[in-house]
C-alpha cells in the first residue's frame, strides 16, 4: 500500500523542481538557482526527519528539568549538521558564480549551449 | 502551518525557474530562502533559521552581483524537445525510487532519533550538554564541542572555496594588457 506523508511529499516537490531546472535549463544562472533550490529542500528534509510533534527547540531554559528536556526537544544532531551544510552550500555557490562570471567574460553569454569552444 | 509555507516556497521556486528576467528570478529565489527560514522556526530550529537568513542575504548579493551589469539578463526562449523528453524520463525514474524510499520513513512528527531504532548520540547530546559542556544551547555545544573537528573541516572547505573563487576571478597579466590596449 502506497502512502505519502504530506510534508515529506511537498519537500519532495521542491526537490524535483530543482532537479527539473538542472536538467532542462540552458542559462548558467538558472542552473545555479536550481541547485540552490535542491540544496534548500534537502536541508529542509533533514530537519523534517529530526522533528518531533510539539517539540521545543533544543535550548535549555532556566528551571527546566533534564528529563523533561530530553523527552520534549527536537533532534539537535540534524540541526547541527544542516547548519554546517548551509554554510558550505554558500561557499559552493560563490565558486559556481565565479565560474559563471568567467564564462560570461569569455563567451559573452550565460547560455551553456552556446559555449562551443570546448567541443572537439 | 509548515505545509502552507512549503506551498508558498514551491510557488516561489517555480516563479524563480520560469521567469524570463534573471534579476526577478533571483529575487524569487530570495522568497524561497526566507520562506525556508520561517519553516525552520516552526520546526524548532532557531539557530538554523538565523544562519539561513544570513546566508540567504549574502547569496542574493553574490547572485545579483553576477547579473546586474550584464547585457543579456533577459533570456531567449528556445526549448529543445529532446532535453525535455530525457529530463522527463529521468525525473520519472527518480520519482519511482523516491516514493519507494518514502515508504520506509517513520511518520512525520516522530523524530527518527527517538523512534524504536533510536540513534543514541542525539539523546546523549540532549541529556549531557549542560553538565558536560556547560552550554544550554545543544546545537552550539554539538557544533563547537562534541563535533568540533567537523566545524574545523567546514571552515577548511569554506576557505578552499573562497580561495578557488578568487583564483578563478583573478585577472592575468595578458588580460590586463589587452584591456589597457583597448
mmCIF file of C-alpha atoms in Angstrom:
data_model
loop_
_atom_site.group_PDB
_atom_site.id
_atom_site.type_symbol
_atom_site.label_atom_id
_atom_site.label_comp_id
_atom_site.label_asym_id
_atom_site.label_seq_id
_atom_site.Cartn_x
_atom_site.Cartn_y
_atom_site.Cartn_z
ATOM 1 C CA UNK A 1 0.000 0.000 0.000
ATOM 2 C CA UNK A 2 1.426 3.338 -1.049
ATOM 3 C CA UNK A 3 1.099 6.123 1.483
ATOM 4 C CA UNK A 4 2.663 9.546 1.100
ATOM 5 C CA UNK A 5 3.031 11.848 4.108
ATOM 6 C CA UNK A 6 2.038 15.398 3.096
ATOM 7 C CA UNK A 7 5.041 17.300 4.476
ATOM 8 C CA UNK A 8 7.647 14.949 3.054
ATOM 9 C CA UNK A 9 5.872 14.986 -0.315
ATOM 10 C CA UNK A 10 5.853 18.798 -0.512
ATOM 11 C CA UNK A 11 9.561 18.794 0.325
ATOM 12 C CA UNK A 12 9.985 16.232 -2.448
ATOM 13 C CA UNK A 13 8.137 18.502 -4.904
ATOM 14 C CA UNK A 14 10.588 21.311 -4.101
ATOM 15 C CA UNK A 15 13.478 18.901 -4.764
ATOM 16 C CA UNK A 16 12.003 17.860 -8.101
ATOM 17 C CA UNK A 17 11.505 21.471 -9.192
ATOM 18 C CA UNK A 18 15.235 21.971 -8.648
ATOM 19 C CA UNK A 19 16.076 18.757 -10.495
ATOM 20 C CA UNK A 20 13.834 19.756 -13.414
ATOM 21 C CA UNK A 21 15.650 23.090 -13.611
ATOM 22 C CA UNK A 22 19.081 21.474 -13.664
ATOM 23 C CA UNK A 23 18.097 19.034 -16.410
ATOM 24 C CA UNK A 24 16.227 21.394 -18.752
ATOM 25 C CA UNK A 25 17.502 24.961 -18.289
ATOM 26 C CA UNK A 26 20.211 26.400 -20.530
ATOM 27 C CA UNK A 27 21.097 29.566 -18.641
ATOM 28 C CA UNK A 28 24.026 29.159 -16.225
ATOM 29 C CA UNK A 29 22.463 31.400 -13.563
ATOM 30 C CA UNK A 30 19.191 29.445 -13.796
ATOM 31 C CA UNK A 31 21.135 26.221 -13.232
ATOM 32 C CA UNK A 32 22.798 27.731 -10.159
ATOM 33 C CA UNK A 33 19.351 28.789 -8.886
ATOM 34 C CA UNK A 34 18.063 25.219 -9.409
ATOM 35 C CA UNK A 35 20.997 23.818 -7.441
ATOM 36 C CA UNK A 36 20.249 26.228 -4.587
ATOM 37 C CA UNK A 37 16.586 25.158 -4.552
ATOM 38 C CA UNK A 38 17.598 21.480 -4.406
ATOM 39 C CA UNK A 39 20.037 22.222 -1.610
ATOM 40 C CA UNK A 40 17.342 24.040 0.361
ATOM 41 C CA UNK A 41 14.911 21.151 0.008
ATOM 42 C CA UNK A 42 17.482 18.596 1.170
ATOM 43 C CA UNK A 43 18.323 20.709 4.223
ATOM 44 C CA UNK A 44 14.620 21.048 4.997
ATOM 45 C CA UNK A 45 14.137 17.298 4.637
ATOM 46 C CA UNK A 46 16.814 16.585 7.223
ATOM 47 C CA UNK A 47 15.138 18.991 9.639
ATOM 48 C CA UNK A 48 11.745 17.354 8.994
ATOM 49 C CA UNK A 49 13.188 13.940 9.787
ATOM 50 C CA UNK A 50 14.509 15.232 13.112
ATOM 51 C CA UNK A 51 11.253 16.929 14.067
ATOM 52 C CA UNK A 52 9.100 15.679 16.886
ATOM 53 C CA UNK A 53 5.446 16.672 17.226
ATOM 54 C CA UNK A 54 5.025 19.728 19.503
ATOM 55 C CA UNK A 55 8.768 19.611 20.064
ATOM 56 C CA UNK A 56 10.621 22.506 21.646
ATOM 57 C CA UNK A 57 13.867 23.983 20.346
ATOM 58 C CA UNK A 58 16.933 22.202 21.820
ATOM 59 C CA UNK A 59 17.786 25.143 24.043
ATOM 60 C CA UNK A 60 17.564 24.647 27.798
ATOM 61 C CA UNK A 61 15.768 27.378 29.688
ATOM 62 C CA UNK A 62 16.041 28.130 33.365
ATOM 63 C CA UNK A 63 14.196 25.806 35.729
ATOM 64 C CA UNK A 64 13.718 23.058 33.146
ATOM 65 C CA UNK A 65 14.492 19.535 34.309
ATOM 66 C CA UNK A 66 16.785 17.373 32.167
ATOM 67 C CA UNK A 67 14.180 14.589 31.866
ATOM 68 C CA UNK A 68 11.535 16.977 30.579
ATOM 69 C CA UNK A 69 14.042 18.482 28.152
ATOM 70 C CA UNK A 70 15.131 15.112 26.736
ATOM 71 C CA UNK A 71 11.530 13.974 26.256
ATOM 72 C CA UNK A 72 10.428 17.242 24.637
ATOM 73 C CA UNK A 73 13.217 18.642 22.475
ATOM 74 C CA UNK A 74 13.665 18.053 18.749
ATOM 75 C CA UNK A 75 16.759 16.301 17.390
ATOM 76 C CA UNK A 76 19.815 18.589 17.842
ATOM 77 C CA UNK A 77 22.181 16.474 15.733
ATOM 78 C CA UNK A 78 20.426 17.015 12.383
ATOM 79 C CA UNK A 79 20.192 20.729 13.152
ATOM 80 C CA UNK A 80 23.932 20.989 13.736
ATOM 81 C CA UNK A 81 24.682 19.085 10.527
ATOM 82 C CA UNK A 82 22.228 21.201 8.496
ATOM 83 C CA UNK A 83 23.865 24.341 9.856
ATOM 84 C CA UNK A 84 27.219 23.092 8.555
ATOM 85 C CA UNK A 85 25.733 22.155 5.198
ATOM 86 C CA UNK A 86 24.064 25.563 4.708
ATOM 87 C CA UNK A 87 27.351 27.410 5.175
ATOM 88 C CA UNK A 88 29.225 25.028 2.861
ATOM 89 C CA UNK A 89 26.426 25.457 0.304
ATOM 90 C CA UNK A 90 27.018 29.207 0.307
ATOM 91 C CA UNK A 91 30.724 28.805 -0.442
ATOM 92 C CA UNK A 92 29.991 26.328 -3.230
ATOM 93 C CA UNK A 93 27.528 28.792 -4.757
ATOM 94 C CA UNK A 94 30.191 31.513 -4.581
ATOM 95 C CA UNK A 95 32.533 29.239 -6.542
ATOM 96 C CA UNK A 96 29.851 28.478 -9.142
ATOM 97 C CA UNK A 97 29.020 32.162 -9.571
ATOM 98 C CA UNK A 98 32.710 32.927 -10.072
ATOM 99 C CA UNK A 99 32.856 30.337 -12.859
ATOM 100 C CA UNK A 100 29.664 31.756 -14.406
ATOM 101 C CA UNK A 101 31.108 35.285 -14.397
ATOM 102 C CA UNK A 102 34.251 33.960 -16.098
ATOM 103 C CA UNK A 103 32.157 32.161 -18.731
ATOM 104 C CA UNK A 104 30.290 35.387 -19.395
ATOM 105 C CA UNK A 105 33.523 37.360 -19.823
ATOM 106 C CA UNK A 106 34.946 34.764 -22.213
ATOM 107 C CA UNK A 107 31.876 33.973 -24.365
ATOM 108 C CA UNK A 108 29.651 36.977 -23.657
ATOM 109 C CA UNK A 109 26.687 34.777 -22.814
ATOM 110 C CA UNK A 110 25.228 32.782 -19.927
ATOM 111 C CA UNK A 111 23.774 30.202 -22.301
ATOM 112 C CA UNK A 112 25.652 26.928 -21.787
ATOM 113 C CA UNK A 113 24.582 25.518 -25.170
ATOM 114 C CA UNK A 114 26.313 28.389 -26.991
ATOM 115 C CA UNK A 115 29.705 27.612 -25.467
ATOM 116 C CA UNK A 116 31.148 25.718 -28.385
ATOM 117 C CA UNK A 117 34.909 26.130 -27.898
ATOM 118 C CA UNK A 118 35.083 23.112 -25.605
ATOM 119 C CA UNK A 119 33.651 20.769 -28.232
ATOM 120 C CA UNK A 120 36.185 18.660 -30.143
ATOM 121 C CA UNK B 1 1.299 25.707 9.020
ATOM 122 C CA UNK B 2 4.512 24.121 7.742
ATOM 123 C CA UNK B 3 2.650 22.809 4.708
ATOM 124 C CA UNK B 4 1.301 26.294 3.937
ATOM 125 C CA UNK B 5 4.760 27.838 3.873
ATOM 126 C CA UNK B 6 6.071 24.894 1.864
ATOM 127 C CA UNK B 7 3.434 25.535 -0.806
ATOM 128 C CA UNK B 8 4.496 29.201 -0.834
ATOM 129 C CA UNK B 9 8.085 28.013 -1.260
ATOM 130 C CA UNK B 10 7.131 25.796 -4.169
ATOM 131 C CA UNK B 11 5.314 28.663 -5.921
ATOM 132 C CA UNK B 12 8.332 30.945 -5.423
ATOM 133 C CA UNK B 13 10.631 28.233 -6.780
ATOM 134 C CA UNK B 14 8.508 27.793 -9.912
ATOM 135 C CA UNK B 15 8.490 31.570 -10.498
ATOM 136 C CA UNK B 16 12.260 31.656 -9.979
ATOM 137 C CA UNK B 17 12.776 28.978 -12.615
ATOM 138 C CA UNK B 18 10.273 30.134 -15.222
ATOM 139 C CA UNK B 19 10.724 33.917 -15.086
ATOM 140 C CA UNK B 20 12.262 35.401 -18.241
ATOM 141 C CA UNK B 21 14.200 38.070 -16.361
ATOM 142 C CA UNK B 22 17.230 36.885 -14.423
ATOM 143 C CA UNK B 23 17.024 39.608 -11.768
ATOM 144 C CA UNK B 24 13.409 38.836 -10.918
ATOM 145 C CA UNK B 25 14.138 35.111 -10.771
ATOM 146 C CA UNK B 26 16.966 35.784 -8.288
ATOM 147 C CA UNK B 27 14.603 37.840 -6.128
ATOM 148 C CA UNK B 28 12.060 34.992 -6.220
ATOM 149 C CA UNK B 29 14.852 32.718 -5.031
ATOM 150 C CA UNK B 30 15.116 35.016 -2.033
ATOM 151 C CA UNK B 31 11.436 34.209 -1.396
ATOM 152 C CA UNK B 32 12.333 30.506 -1.276
ATOM 153 C CA UNK B 33 15.189 31.056 1.160
ATOM 154 C CA UNK B 34 13.366 33.339 3.569
ATOM 155 C CA UNK B 35 10.252 31.119 3.481
ATOM 156 C CA UNK B 36 12.538 28.245 4.413
ATOM 157 C CA UNK B 37 13.839 30.248 7.381
ATOM 158 C CA UNK B 38 10.252 30.667 8.645
ATOM 159 C CA UNK B 39 9.614 26.917 8.277
ATOM 160 C CA UNK B 40 12.787 26.271 10.275
ATOM 161 C CA UNK B 41 11.417 28.448 13.072
ATOM 162 C CA UNK B 42 8.246 26.310 13.094
ATOM 163 C CA UNK B 43 10.393 23.175 13.235
ATOM 164 C CA UNK B 44 12.080 24.311 16.436
ATOM 165 C CA UNK B 45 15.400 25.226 14.871
ATOM 166 C CA UNK B 46 16.072 28.912 15.630
ATOM 167 C CA UNK B 47 19.849 28.603 15.191
ATOM 168 C CA UNK B 48 19.483 27.143 11.712
ATOM 169 C CA UNK B 49 16.902 29.798 10.816
ATOM 170 C CA UNK B 50 19.293 32.615 11.789
ATOM 171 C CA UNK B 51 22.097 31.089 9.710
ATOM 172 C CA UNK B 52 19.692 30.564 6.801
ATOM 173 C CA UNK B 53 18.647 34.246 6.789
ATOM 174 C CA UNK B 54 22.281 35.374 6.948
ATOM 175 C CA UNK B 55 23.361 33.018 4.162
ATOM 176 C CA UNK B 56 20.383 33.985 2.003
ATOM 177 C CA UNK B 57 21.251 37.688 2.198
ATOM 178 C CA UNK B 58 24.888 37.043 1.219
ATOM 179 C CA UNK B 59 23.763 34.667 -1.524
ATOM 180 C CA UNK B 60 21.401 37.227 -3.039
ATOM 181 C CA UNK B 61 24.184 39.798 -3.044
ATOM 182 C CA UNK B 62 26.547 37.354 -4.798
ATOM 183 C CA UNK B 63 23.945 36.354 -7.396
ATOM 184 C CA UNK B 64 22.824 39.937 -8.100
ATOM 185 C CA UNK B 65 26.475 40.918 -8.495
ATOM 186 C CA UNK B 66 26.831 38.223 -11.124
ATOM 187 C CA UNK B 67 23.961 39.540 -13.254
ATOM 188 C CA UNK B 68 23.415 43.229 -12.545
ATOM 189 C CA UNK B 69 25.906 44.698 -15.044
ATOM 190 C CA UNK B 70 25.460 42.103 -17.749
ATOM 191 C CA UNK B 71 23.776 42.969 -21.014
ATOM 192 C CA UNK B 72 21.765 39.834 -21.665
ATOM 193 C CA UNK B 73 19.783 39.420 -18.461
ATOM 194 C CA UNK B 74 16.679 38.581 -20.476
ATOM 195 C CA UNK B 75 16.605 35.022 -21.664
ATOM 196 C CA UNK B 76 15.884 33.978 -25.200
ATOM 197 C CA UNK B 77 13.314 31.221 -25.182
ATOM 198 C CA UNK B 78 14.217 28.142 -27.155
ATOM 199 C CA UNK B 79 13.187 24.831 -25.718
ATOM 200 C CA UNK B 80 14.642 21.657 -27.114
ATOM 201 C CA UNK B 81 12.291 18.743 -27.379
ATOM 202 C CA UNK B 82 14.974 16.141 -26.752
ATOM 203 C CA UNK B 83 16.211 17.604 -23.473
ATOM 204 C CA UNK B 84 12.622 17.875 -22.200
ATOM 205 C CA UNK B 85 11.933 14.207 -23.017
ATOM 206 C CA UNK B 86 15.135 12.903 -21.440
ATOM 207 C CA UNK B 87 14.608 15.169 -18.454
ATOM 208 C CA UNK B 88 11.047 13.916 -18.020
ATOM 209 C CA UNK B 89 12.141 10.273 -18.243
ATOM 210 C CA UNK B 90 14.917 10.910 -15.721
ATOM 211 C CA UNK B 91 12.516 12.597 -13.313
ATOM 212 C CA UNK B 92 10.016 9.735 -13.692
ATOM 213 C CA UNK B 93 12.554 7.055 -12.802
ATOM 214 C CA UNK B 94 13.769 9.159 -9.875
ATOM 215 C CA UNK B 95 10.168 9.657 -8.679
ATOM 216 C CA UNK B 96 9.511 5.898 -8.529
ATOM 217 C CA UNK B 97 12.587 5.313 -6.368
ATOM 218 C CA UNK B 98 11.822 8.231 -4.087
ATOM 219 C CA UNK B 99 8.243 7.036 -3.492
ATOM 220 C CA UNK B 100 9.600 3.579 -2.646
ATOM 221 C CA UNK B 101 12.065 5.168 -0.216
ATOM 222 C CA UNK B 102 9.351 7.284 1.418
ATOM 223 C CA UNK B 103 7.519 4.093 2.450
ATOM 224 C CA UNK B 104 10.294 3.213 4.876
ATOM 225 C CA UNK B 105 10.353 6.592 6.629
ATOM 226 C CA UNK B 106 8.741 6.949 10.058
ATOM 227 C CA UNK B 107 5.613 9.090 10.365
ATOM 228 C CA UNK B 108 6.172 12.852 10.285
ATOM 229 C CA UNK B 109 6.429 14.183 13.841
ATOM 230 C CA UNK B 110 8.054 11.087 15.330
ATOM 231 C CA UNK B 111 11.688 12.054 15.209
ATOM 232 C CA UNK B 112 13.822 9.273 13.810
ATOM 233 C CA UNK B 113 16.365 9.553 16.628
ATOM 234 C CA UNK B 114 13.732 8.912 19.273
ATOM 235 C CA UNK B 115 11.884 6.103 17.482
ATOM 236 C CA UNK B 116 12.155 2.347 18.073
ATOM 237 C CA UNK B 117 15.540 2.074 16.350
ATOM 238 C CA UNK B 118 16.870 5.117 18.100
ATOM 239 C CA UNK B 119 20.163 6.779 17.342
ATOM 240 C CA UNK B 120 21.957 7.160 20.649
ATOM 241 C CA UNK B 121 24.149 10.277 20.065
ATOM 242 C CA UNK B 122 21.177 12.663 19.864
ATOM 243 C CA UNK B 123 19.867 11.555 23.264
ATOM 244 C CA UNK B 124 23.345 11.721 24.771
ATOM 245 C CA UNK B 125 23.798 15.246 23.495
ATOM 246 C CA UNK B 126 20.413 16.328 24.855
ATOM 247 C CA UNK B 127 20.913 14.893 28.346
ATOM 248 C CA UNK B 128 24.618 15.636 28.741
ATOM 249 C CA UNK B 129 25.000 19.021 27.073
ATOM 250 C CA UNK B 130 24.572 21.234 30.130
ATOM 251 C CA UNK B 131 26.622 19.124 32.560
ATOM 252 C CA UNK B 132 29.379 18.127 30.128
ATOM 253 C CA UNK B 133 29.940 21.306 28.130
ATOM 254 C CA UNK B 134 28.131 23.958 30.143
ATOM 255 C CA UNK B 135 26.157 25.130 27.114
ATOM 256 C CA UNK B 136 22.366 25.321 27.448
ATOM 257 C CA UNK B 137 22.028 25.501 23.654
ATOM 258 C CA UNK B 138 22.569 21.920 22.494
ATOM 259 C CA UNK B 139 23.120 22.792 18.817
ATOM 260 C CA UNK B 140 26.075 25.056 19.574
ATOM 261 C CA UNK B 141 27.505 22.528 22.004
ATOM 262 C CA UNK B 142 27.355 19.860 19.277
ATOM 263 C CA UNK B 143 28.956 22.208 16.744
ATOM 264 C CA UNK B 144 31.736 23.587 18.894
ATOM 265 C CA UNK B 145 32.388 20.820 21.415
ATOM 266 C CA UNK B 146 31.202 17.303 20.549
ATOM 267 C CA UNK B 147 31.917 17.717 16.862
ATOM 268 C CA UNK B 148 34.482 20.487 16.878
ATOM 269 C CA UNK B 149 36.625 18.819 14.203
ATOM 270 C CA UNK B 150 33.611 18.813 11.919
ATOM 271 C CA UNK B 151 33.373 22.579 12.254
ATOM 272 C CA UNK B 152 37.113 22.848 11.593
ATOM 273 C CA UNK B 153 36.574 20.863 8.386
ATOM 274 C CA UNK B 154 33.714 23.164 7.445
ATOM 275 C CA UNK B 155 35.970 26.189 7.885
ATOM 276 C CA UNK B 156 38.582 24.466 5.695
ATOM 277 C CA UNK B 157 36.061 23.838 2.910
ATOM 278 C CA UNK B 158 34.866 27.440 3.170
ATOM 279 C CA UNK B 159 38.439 28.714 2.916
ATOM 280 C CA UNK B 160 39.252 26.445 -0.040
ATOM 281 C CA UNK B 161 36.116 27.519 -1.931
ATOM 282 C CA UNK B 162 36.792 31.221 -1.395
ATOM 283 C CA UNK B 163 40.433 30.781 -2.499
ATOM 284 C CA UNK B 164 39.158 28.919 -5.560
ATOM 285 C CA UNK B 165 36.694 31.687 -6.409
ATOM 286 C CA UNK B 166 39.412 34.328 -6.043
ATOM 287 C CA UNK B 167 41.772 32.294 -8.253
ATOM 288 C CA UNK B 168 39.100 31.997 -10.944
ATOM 289 C CA UNK B 169 38.188 35.688 -10.863
ATOM 290 C CA UNK B 170 41.799 36.930 -10.770
ATOM 291 C CA UNK B 171 42.926 38.898 -13.799
ATOM 292 C CA UNK B 172 46.026 37.504 -15.519
ATOM 293 C CA UNK B 173 48.755 39.743 -16.920
ATOM 294 C CA UNK B 174 47.706 39.119 -20.527
ATOM 295 C CA UNK B 175 44.144 40.146 -19.768
ATOM 296 C CA UNK B 176 45.252 43.340 -18.078
ATOM 297 C CA UNK B 177 47.442 44.179 -21.087
ATOM 298 C CA UNK B 178 44.659 43.615 -23.612
ATOM 299 C CA UNK B 179 42.344 45.798 -21.533
ATOM 300 C CA UNK B 180 44.935 48.609 -21.490
ATOM 301 C CA UNK B 181 45.364 48.438 -25.251
ATOM 302 C CA UNK B 182 41.649 48.787 -25.760
#
